[in-house]
Amino acid sequence: ALAAAIAASAFVSAGIVASRAARDALFLTHDPASALPAVMIASAVLSLLGAGVFARWLARSGPGRAVPVALAANAVVFLASDLAADQP
C-alpha cells in the first residue's frame, strides 16, 4: 500500500509539473516573458478572492447546492473558452 501511495504521489507531482510547463509554454507563444510575472500575480490574487467568495457561498448554501452549481458554471466557462479558442 505504501508503494502504491508513493507511486500515485509521484504521478500527481509529475502531472502538476508538466501542466505548469505547458501553461507557461502556451502563454509565452503569445505574450512576452516580461508579462509572465504580472499575469501570475494577478492569477494568484484572483484565485484567493475566488476561494474566499466560494467558501462563504459554500458555508451559506451547503455543498449539496453549491458544488453542482459551481461544476455547471465551470463547464460553461470551459466550453466558452474552447469555442473562443476556435475563432480566428
Short mmCIF file of N, CA, C and O in Angstrom, two decimals:
data_model
loop_
_atom_site.label_atom_id
_atom_site.label_comp_id
_atom_site.label_asym_id
_atom_site.label_seq_id
_atom_site.Cartn_x
_atom_site.Cartn_y
_atom_site.Cartn_z
N ALA A 1 0.82 -1.19 0.00
CA ALA A 1 0.00 0.00 0.00
C ALA A 1 0.87 1.27 0.00
O ALA A 1 0.51 2.25 -0.64
N LEU A 2 1.96 1.20 0.71
CA LEU A 2 2.84 2.36 0.77
C LEU A 2 3.47 2.64 -0.59
O LEU A 2 3.55 3.80 -1.02
N ALA A 3 3.87 1.58 -1.28
CA ALA A 3 4.47 1.76 -2.61
C ALA A 3 3.46 2.36 -3.58
O ALA A 3 3.81 3.23 -4.40
N ALA A 4 2.21 1.94 -3.49
CA ALA A 4 1.17 2.49 -4.36
C ALA A 4 0.94 3.97 -4.06
O ALA A 4 0.76 4.78 -4.98
N ALA A 5 0.96 4.32 -2.79
CA ALA A 5 0.77 5.73 -2.42
C ALA A 5 1.94 6.58 -2.91
O ALA A 5 1.74 7.71 -3.39
N ILE A 6 3.14 6.06 -2.80
CA ILE A 6 4.31 6.79 -3.27
C ILE A 6 4.26 6.96 -4.79
O ILE A 6 4.53 8.05 -5.32
N ALA A 7 3.88 5.89 -5.49
CA ALA A 7 3.77 5.98 -6.95
C ALA A 7 2.69 6.97 -7.37
O ALA A 7 2.89 7.77 -8.29
N ALA A 8 1.55 6.93 -6.70
CA ALA A 8 0.47 7.86 -7.02
C ALA A 8 0.90 9.30 -6.77
O ALA A 8 0.63 10.19 -7.58
N SER A 9 1.61 9.52 -5.68
CA SER A 9 2.10 10.86 -5.38
C SER A 9 3.10 11.34 -6.44
O SER A 9 3.07 12.50 -6.85
N ALA A 10 3.95 10.44 -6.89
CA ALA A 10 4.92 10.80 -7.93
C ALA A 10 4.21 11.15 -9.23
O ALA A 10 4.59 12.11 -9.91
N PHE A 11 3.19 10.38 -9.60
CA PHE A 11 2.45 10.67 -10.83
C PHE A 11 1.70 12.00 -10.74
O PHE A 11 1.67 12.77 -11.70
N VAL A 12 1.11 12.28 -9.60
CA VAL A 12 0.41 13.55 -9.43
C VAL A 12 1.40 14.71 -9.50
O VAL A 12 1.14 15.72 -10.17
N SER A 13 2.53 14.57 -8.84
CA SER A 13 3.56 15.62 -8.88
C SER A 13 4.07 15.84 -10.30
O SER A 13 4.24 16.99 -10.73
N ALA A 14 4.31 14.76 -11.02
CA ALA A 14 4.77 14.88 -12.41
C ALA A 14 3.72 15.56 -13.27
O ALA A 14 4.05 16.37 -14.14
N GLY A 15 2.46 15.24 -13.05
CA GLY A 15 1.38 15.88 -13.80
C GLY A 15 1.30 17.38 -13.54
O GLY A 15 1.08 18.17 -14.46
N ILE A 16 1.50 17.75 -12.29
CA ILE A 16 1.47 19.18 -11.95
C ILE A 16 2.62 19.92 -12.62
O ILE A 16 2.44 20.99 -13.20
N VAL A 17 3.81 19.34 -12.56
CA VAL A 17 4.98 19.97 -13.17
C VAL A 17 4.79 20.09 -14.68
O VAL A 17 5.05 21.14 -15.28
N ALA A 18 4.30 19.03 -15.31
CA ALA A 18 4.09 19.04 -16.76
C ALA A 18 3.03 20.05 -17.16
O ALA A 18 3.18 20.77 -18.15
N SER A 19 1.95 20.14 -16.39
CA SER A 19 0.89 21.08 -16.74
C SER A 19 1.35 22.52 -16.57
O SER A 19 0.99 23.39 -17.36
N ARG A 20 2.17 22.78 -15.57
CA ARG A 20 2.70 24.15 -15.39
C ARG A 20 3.64 24.52 -16.52
O ARG A 20 3.63 25.66 -17.00
N ALA A 21 4.46 23.57 -16.94
CA ALA A 21 5.37 23.83 -18.06
C ALA A 21 4.59 24.09 -19.34
O ALA A 21 4.92 25.01 -20.11
N ALA A 22 3.53 23.31 -19.57
CA ALA A 22 2.70 23.51 -20.76
C ALA A 22 1.99 24.86 -20.70
O ALA A 22 1.92 25.58 -21.71
N ARG A 23 1.48 25.21 -19.53
CA ARG A 23 0.81 26.51 -19.37
C ARG A 23 1.75 27.65 -19.70
O ARG A 23 1.40 28.56 -20.45
N ASP A 24 2.96 27.60 -19.16
CA ASP A 24 3.93 28.67 -19.41
C ASP A 24 4.34 28.71 -20.88
O ASP A 24 4.48 29.78 -21.47
N ALA A 25 4.52 27.54 -21.49
CA ALA A 25 4.91 27.50 -22.91
C ALA A 25 3.81 28.09 -23.79
O ALA A 25 4.09 28.85 -24.72
N LEU A 26 2.55 27.74 -23.50
CA LEU A 26 1.45 28.30 -24.28
C LEU A 26 1.35 29.81 -24.09
O LEU A 26 1.08 30.54 -25.04
N PHE A 27 1.54 30.27 -22.87
CA PHE A 27 1.50 31.70 -22.61
C PHE A 27 2.60 32.42 -23.39
O PHE A 27 2.37 33.46 -24.01
N LEU A 28 3.79 31.85 -23.35
CA LEU A 28 4.94 32.50 -23.97
C LEU A 28 4.90 32.47 -25.49
O LEU A 28 5.63 33.23 -26.14
N THR A 29 4.05 31.63 -26.08
CA THR A 29 3.92 31.66 -27.54
C THR A 29 3.13 32.88 -28.00
O THR A 29 3.21 33.26 -29.17
N HIS A 30 2.37 33.50 -27.09
CA HIS A 30 1.52 34.64 -27.46
C HIS A 30 1.95 35.96 -26.82
O HIS A 30 1.60 37.03 -27.31
N ASP A 31 2.65 35.89 -25.70
CA ASP A 31 3.00 37.09 -24.96
C ASP A 31 4.48 37.07 -24.58
O ASP A 31 5.08 36.01 -24.49
N PRO A 32 5.05 38.25 -24.32
CA PRO A 32 6.47 38.29 -23.95
C PRO A 32 6.70 37.74 -22.53
O PRO A 32 5.81 37.77 -21.69
N ALA A 33 7.91 37.29 -22.29
CA ALA A 33 8.26 36.74 -20.98
C ALA A 33 8.13 37.79 -19.88
O ALA A 33 7.86 37.45 -18.73
N SER A 34 8.30 39.06 -20.23
CA SER A 34 8.21 40.12 -19.22
C SER A 34 6.80 40.25 -18.65
O SER A 34 6.62 40.79 -17.56
N ALA A 35 5.79 39.75 -19.36
CA ALA A 35 4.41 39.82 -18.87
C ALA A 35 4.06 38.69 -17.91
O ALA A 35 3.06 38.76 -17.19
N LEU A 36 4.87 37.64 -17.88
CA LEU A 36 4.55 36.46 -17.08
C LEU A 36 4.43 36.75 -15.58
O LEU A 36 3.45 36.31 -14.96
N PRO A 37 5.35 37.49 -14.95
CA PRO A 37 5.18 37.74 -13.51
C PRO A 37 3.88 38.47 -13.16
O PRO A 37 3.21 38.11 -12.19
N ALA A 38 3.52 39.47 -13.94
CA ALA A 38 2.29 40.21 -13.66
C ALA A 38 1.07 39.31 -13.81
O ALA A 38 0.13 39.37 -13.00
N VAL A 39 1.07 38.46 -14.81
CA VAL A 39 -0.05 37.55 -15.02
C VAL A 39 -0.13 36.54 -13.88
O VAL A 39 -1.22 36.22 -13.41
N MET A 40 1.00 36.04 -13.42
CA MET A 40 1.00 35.07 -12.32
C MET A 40 0.49 35.72 -11.02
O MET A 40 -0.26 35.10 -10.27
N ILE A 41 0.90 36.95 -10.77
CA ILE A 41 0.42 37.66 -9.58
C ILE A 41 -1.08 37.90 -9.67
O ILE A 41 -1.82 37.67 -8.70
N ALA A 42 -1.54 38.35 -10.83
CA ALA A 42 -2.98 38.58 -11.00
C ALA A 42 -3.76 37.28 -10.84
O ALA A 42 -4.84 37.26 -10.22
N SER A 43 -3.24 36.20 -11.35
CA SER A 43 -3.89 34.90 -11.22
C SER A 43 -3.98 34.47 -9.76
O SER A 43 -5.02 33.96 -9.31
N ALA A 44 -2.92 34.69 -9.00
CA ALA A 44 -2.92 34.33 -7.58
C ALA A 44 -3.93 35.16 -6.80
O ALA A 44 -4.68 34.62 -5.96
N VAL A 45 -3.99 36.45 -7.08
CA VAL A 45 -4.94 37.33 -6.38
C VAL A 45 -6.37 36.92 -6.72
O VAL A 45 -7.22 36.81 -5.81
N LEU A 46 -6.65 36.68 -7.99
CA LEU A 46 -8.00 36.27 -8.37
C LEU A 46 -8.37 34.92 -7.76
O LEU A 46 -9.52 34.70 -7.36
N SER A 47 -7.41 34.01 -7.66
CA SER A 47 -7.68 32.72 -7.04
C SER A 47 -8.02 32.87 -5.56
O SER A 47 -8.95 32.23 -5.07
N LEU A 48 -7.27 33.71 -4.87
CA LEU A 48 -7.57 33.94 -3.45
C LEU A 48 -8.95 34.57 -3.26
O LEU A 48 -9.71 34.16 -2.37
N LEU A 49 -9.26 35.56 -4.07
CA LEU A 49 -10.58 36.19 -3.97
C LEU A 49 -11.70 35.19 -4.29
O LEU A 49 -12.70 35.12 -3.59
N GLY A 50 -11.49 34.42 -5.34
CA GLY A 50 -12.49 33.43 -5.72
C GLY A 50 -12.69 32.36 -4.66
O GLY A 50 -13.82 31.93 -4.39
N ALA A 51 -11.60 31.92 -4.04
CA ALA A 51 -11.71 30.92 -2.97
C ALA A 51 -12.48 31.47 -1.78
O ALA A 51 -13.29 30.77 -1.16
N GLY A 52 -12.24 32.74 -1.45
CA GLY A 52 -12.98 33.35 -0.34
C GLY A 52 -14.46 33.47 -0.63
O GLY A 52 -15.30 33.15 0.23
N VAL A 53 -14.79 33.90 -1.83
CA VAL A 53 -16.21 34.02 -2.22
C VAL A 53 -16.87 32.64 -2.21
O VAL A 53 -17.98 32.47 -1.68
N PHE A 54 -16.19 31.64 -2.77
CA PHE A 54 -16.77 30.30 -2.81
C PHE A 54 -16.92 29.72 -1.41
O PHE A 54 -17.92 29.05 -1.11
N ALA A 55 -15.97 29.96 -0.52
CA ALA A 55 -16.05 29.45 0.85
C ALA A 55 -17.27 30.04 1.57
O ALA A 55 -17.99 29.32 2.27
N ARG A 56 -17.50 31.34 1.40
CA ARG A 56 -18.67 31.95 2.03
C ARG A 56 -19.97 31.40 1.46
O ARG A 56 -20.92 31.12 2.18
N TRP A 57 -20.00 31.25 0.13
CA TRP A 57 -21.18 30.71 -0.52
C TRP A 57 -21.43 29.27 -0.08
O TRP A 57 -22.57 28.87 0.20
N LEU A 58 -20.37 28.49 0.04
CA LEU A 58 -20.49 27.10 0.47
C LEU A 58 -21.00 27.01 1.90
O LEU A 58 -21.84 26.16 2.22
N ALA A 59 -20.52 27.90 2.76
CA ALA A 59 -20.98 27.90 4.15
C ALA A 59 -22.45 28.28 4.25
O ALA A 59 -23.18 27.75 5.10
N ARG A 60 -22.90 29.21 3.40
CA ARG A 60 -24.30 29.63 3.44
C ARG A 60 -25.27 28.63 2.84
O ARG A 60 -26.33 28.37 3.40
N SER A 61 -24.91 28.07 1.69
CA SER A 61 -25.88 27.23 0.99
C SER A 61 -25.61 25.74 1.12
O SER A 61 -26.48 24.94 0.79
N GLY A 62 -24.45 25.35 1.59
CA GLY A 62 -24.13 23.95 1.76
C GLY A 62 -23.59 23.33 0.48
O GLY A 62 -23.87 23.80 -0.62
N PRO A 63 -22.84 22.24 0.63
CA PRO A 63 -22.22 21.63 -0.54
C PRO A 63 -23.21 20.98 -1.50
O PRO A 63 -22.96 20.92 -2.70
N GLY A 64 -24.33 20.53 -1.00
CA GLY A 64 -25.33 19.90 -1.87
C GLY A 64 -25.88 20.84 -2.92
O GLY A 64 -26.29 20.40 -4.00
N ARG A 65 -25.89 22.10 -2.62
CA ARG A 65 -26.39 23.09 -3.57
C ARG A 65 -25.27 23.83 -4.30
O ARG A 65 -25.35 24.09 -5.50
N ALA A 66 -24.20 24.15 -3.59
CA ALA A 66 -23.13 24.97 -4.18
C ALA A 66 -22.26 24.19 -5.16
O ALA A 66 -21.90 24.72 -6.21
N VAL A 67 -21.92 22.96 -4.85
CA VAL A 67 -20.99 22.22 -5.70
C VAL A 67 -21.57 21.94 -7.08
O VAL A 67 -20.88 22.17 -8.09
N PRO A 68 -22.82 21.45 -7.21
CA PRO A 68 -23.34 21.25 -8.57
C PRO A 68 -23.40 22.54 -9.39
O PRO A 68 -23.12 22.53 -10.59
N VAL A 69 -23.76 23.65 -8.76
CA VAL A 69 -23.80 24.92 -9.47
C VAL A 69 -22.40 25.34 -9.90
O VAL A 69 -22.18 25.79 -11.04
N ALA A 70 -21.42 25.16 -9.02
CA ALA A 70 -20.05 25.51 -9.35
C ALA A 70 -19.52 24.64 -10.49
O ALA A 70 -18.84 25.13 -11.39
N LEU A 71 -19.83 23.35 -10.46
CA LEU A 71 -19.38 22.46 -11.54
C LEU A 71 -20.05 22.82 -12.86
O LEU A 71 -19.40 22.78 -13.92
N ALA A 72 -21.32 23.16 -12.83
CA ALA A 72 -22.01 23.57 -14.06
C ALA A 72 -21.43 24.88 -14.60
O ALA A 72 -21.21 25.02 -15.82
N ALA A 73 -21.12 25.82 -13.72
CA ALA A 73 -20.51 27.08 -14.15
C ALA A 73 -19.12 26.81 -14.75
O ALA A 73 -18.75 27.42 -15.76
N ASN A 74 -18.38 25.90 -14.15
CA ASN A 74 -17.07 25.54 -14.68
C ASN A 74 -17.21 24.94 -16.08
O ASN A 74 -16.42 25.26 -16.98
N ALA A 75 -18.21 24.10 -16.29
CA ALA A 75 -18.42 23.51 -17.62
C ALA A 75 -18.75 24.57 -18.65
O ALA A 75 -18.26 24.53 -19.78
N VAL A 76 -19.59 25.54 -18.28
CA VAL A 76 -19.97 26.61 -19.20
C VAL A 76 -18.74 27.45 -19.57
O VAL A 76 -18.52 27.75 -20.75
N VAL A 77 -17.93 27.80 -18.59
CA VAL A 77 -16.73 28.59 -18.86
C VAL A 77 -15.75 27.79 -19.72
O VAL A 77 -15.14 28.33 -20.66
N PHE A 78 -15.61 26.50 -19.44
CA PHE A 78 -14.72 25.67 -20.24
C PHE A 78 -15.17 25.60 -21.69
O PHE A 78 -14.37 25.77 -22.61
N LEU A 79 -16.47 25.39 -21.92
CA LEU A 79 -17.00 25.34 -23.27
C LEU A 79 -16.85 26.68 -23.98
O LEU A 79 -16.50 26.73 -25.17
N ALA A 80 -17.10 27.77 -23.26
CA ALA A 80 -16.97 29.09 -23.88
C ALA A 80 -15.52 29.37 -24.26
O ALA A 80 -15.26 29.90 -25.35
N SER A 81 -14.58 28.96 -23.41
CA SER A 81 -13.17 29.19 -23.76
C SER A 81 -12.74 28.31 -24.91
O SER A 81 -11.95 28.71 -25.76
N ASP A 82 -13.29 27.10 -24.99
CA ASP A 82 -12.99 26.22 -26.10
C ASP A 82 -13.53 26.78 -27.42
O ASP A 82 -12.85 26.76 -28.45
N LEU A 83 -14.75 27.29 -27.37
CA LEU A 83 -15.34 27.91 -28.56
C LEU A 83 -14.58 29.17 -28.98
O LEU A 83 -14.38 29.43 -30.15
N ALA A 84 -14.17 29.95 -27.99
CA ALA A 84 -13.42 31.17 -28.29
C ALA A 84 -12.05 30.86 -28.87
O ALA A 84 -11.55 31.60 -29.72
N ALA A 85 -11.46 29.75 -28.47
CA ALA A 85 -10.14 29.37 -28.99
C ALA A 85 -10.23 28.96 -30.45
O ALA A 85 -9.25 29.07 -31.19
N ASP A 86 -11.41 28.49 -30.90
CA ASP A 86 -11.58 28.08 -32.28
C ASP A 86 -11.77 29.27 -33.22
O ASP A 86 -11.68 29.11 -34.43
N GLN A 87 -12.02 30.45 -32.68
CA GLN A 87 -12.23 31.63 -33.51
C GLN A 87 -10.89 32.16 -34.00
O GLN A 87 -9.91 32.14 -33.25
N PRO A 88 -10.84 32.68 -35.24
CA PRO A 88 -9.56 33.20 -35.76
C PRO A 88 -9.13 34.49 -35.07
O PRO A 88 -9.79 35.21 -34.48
#
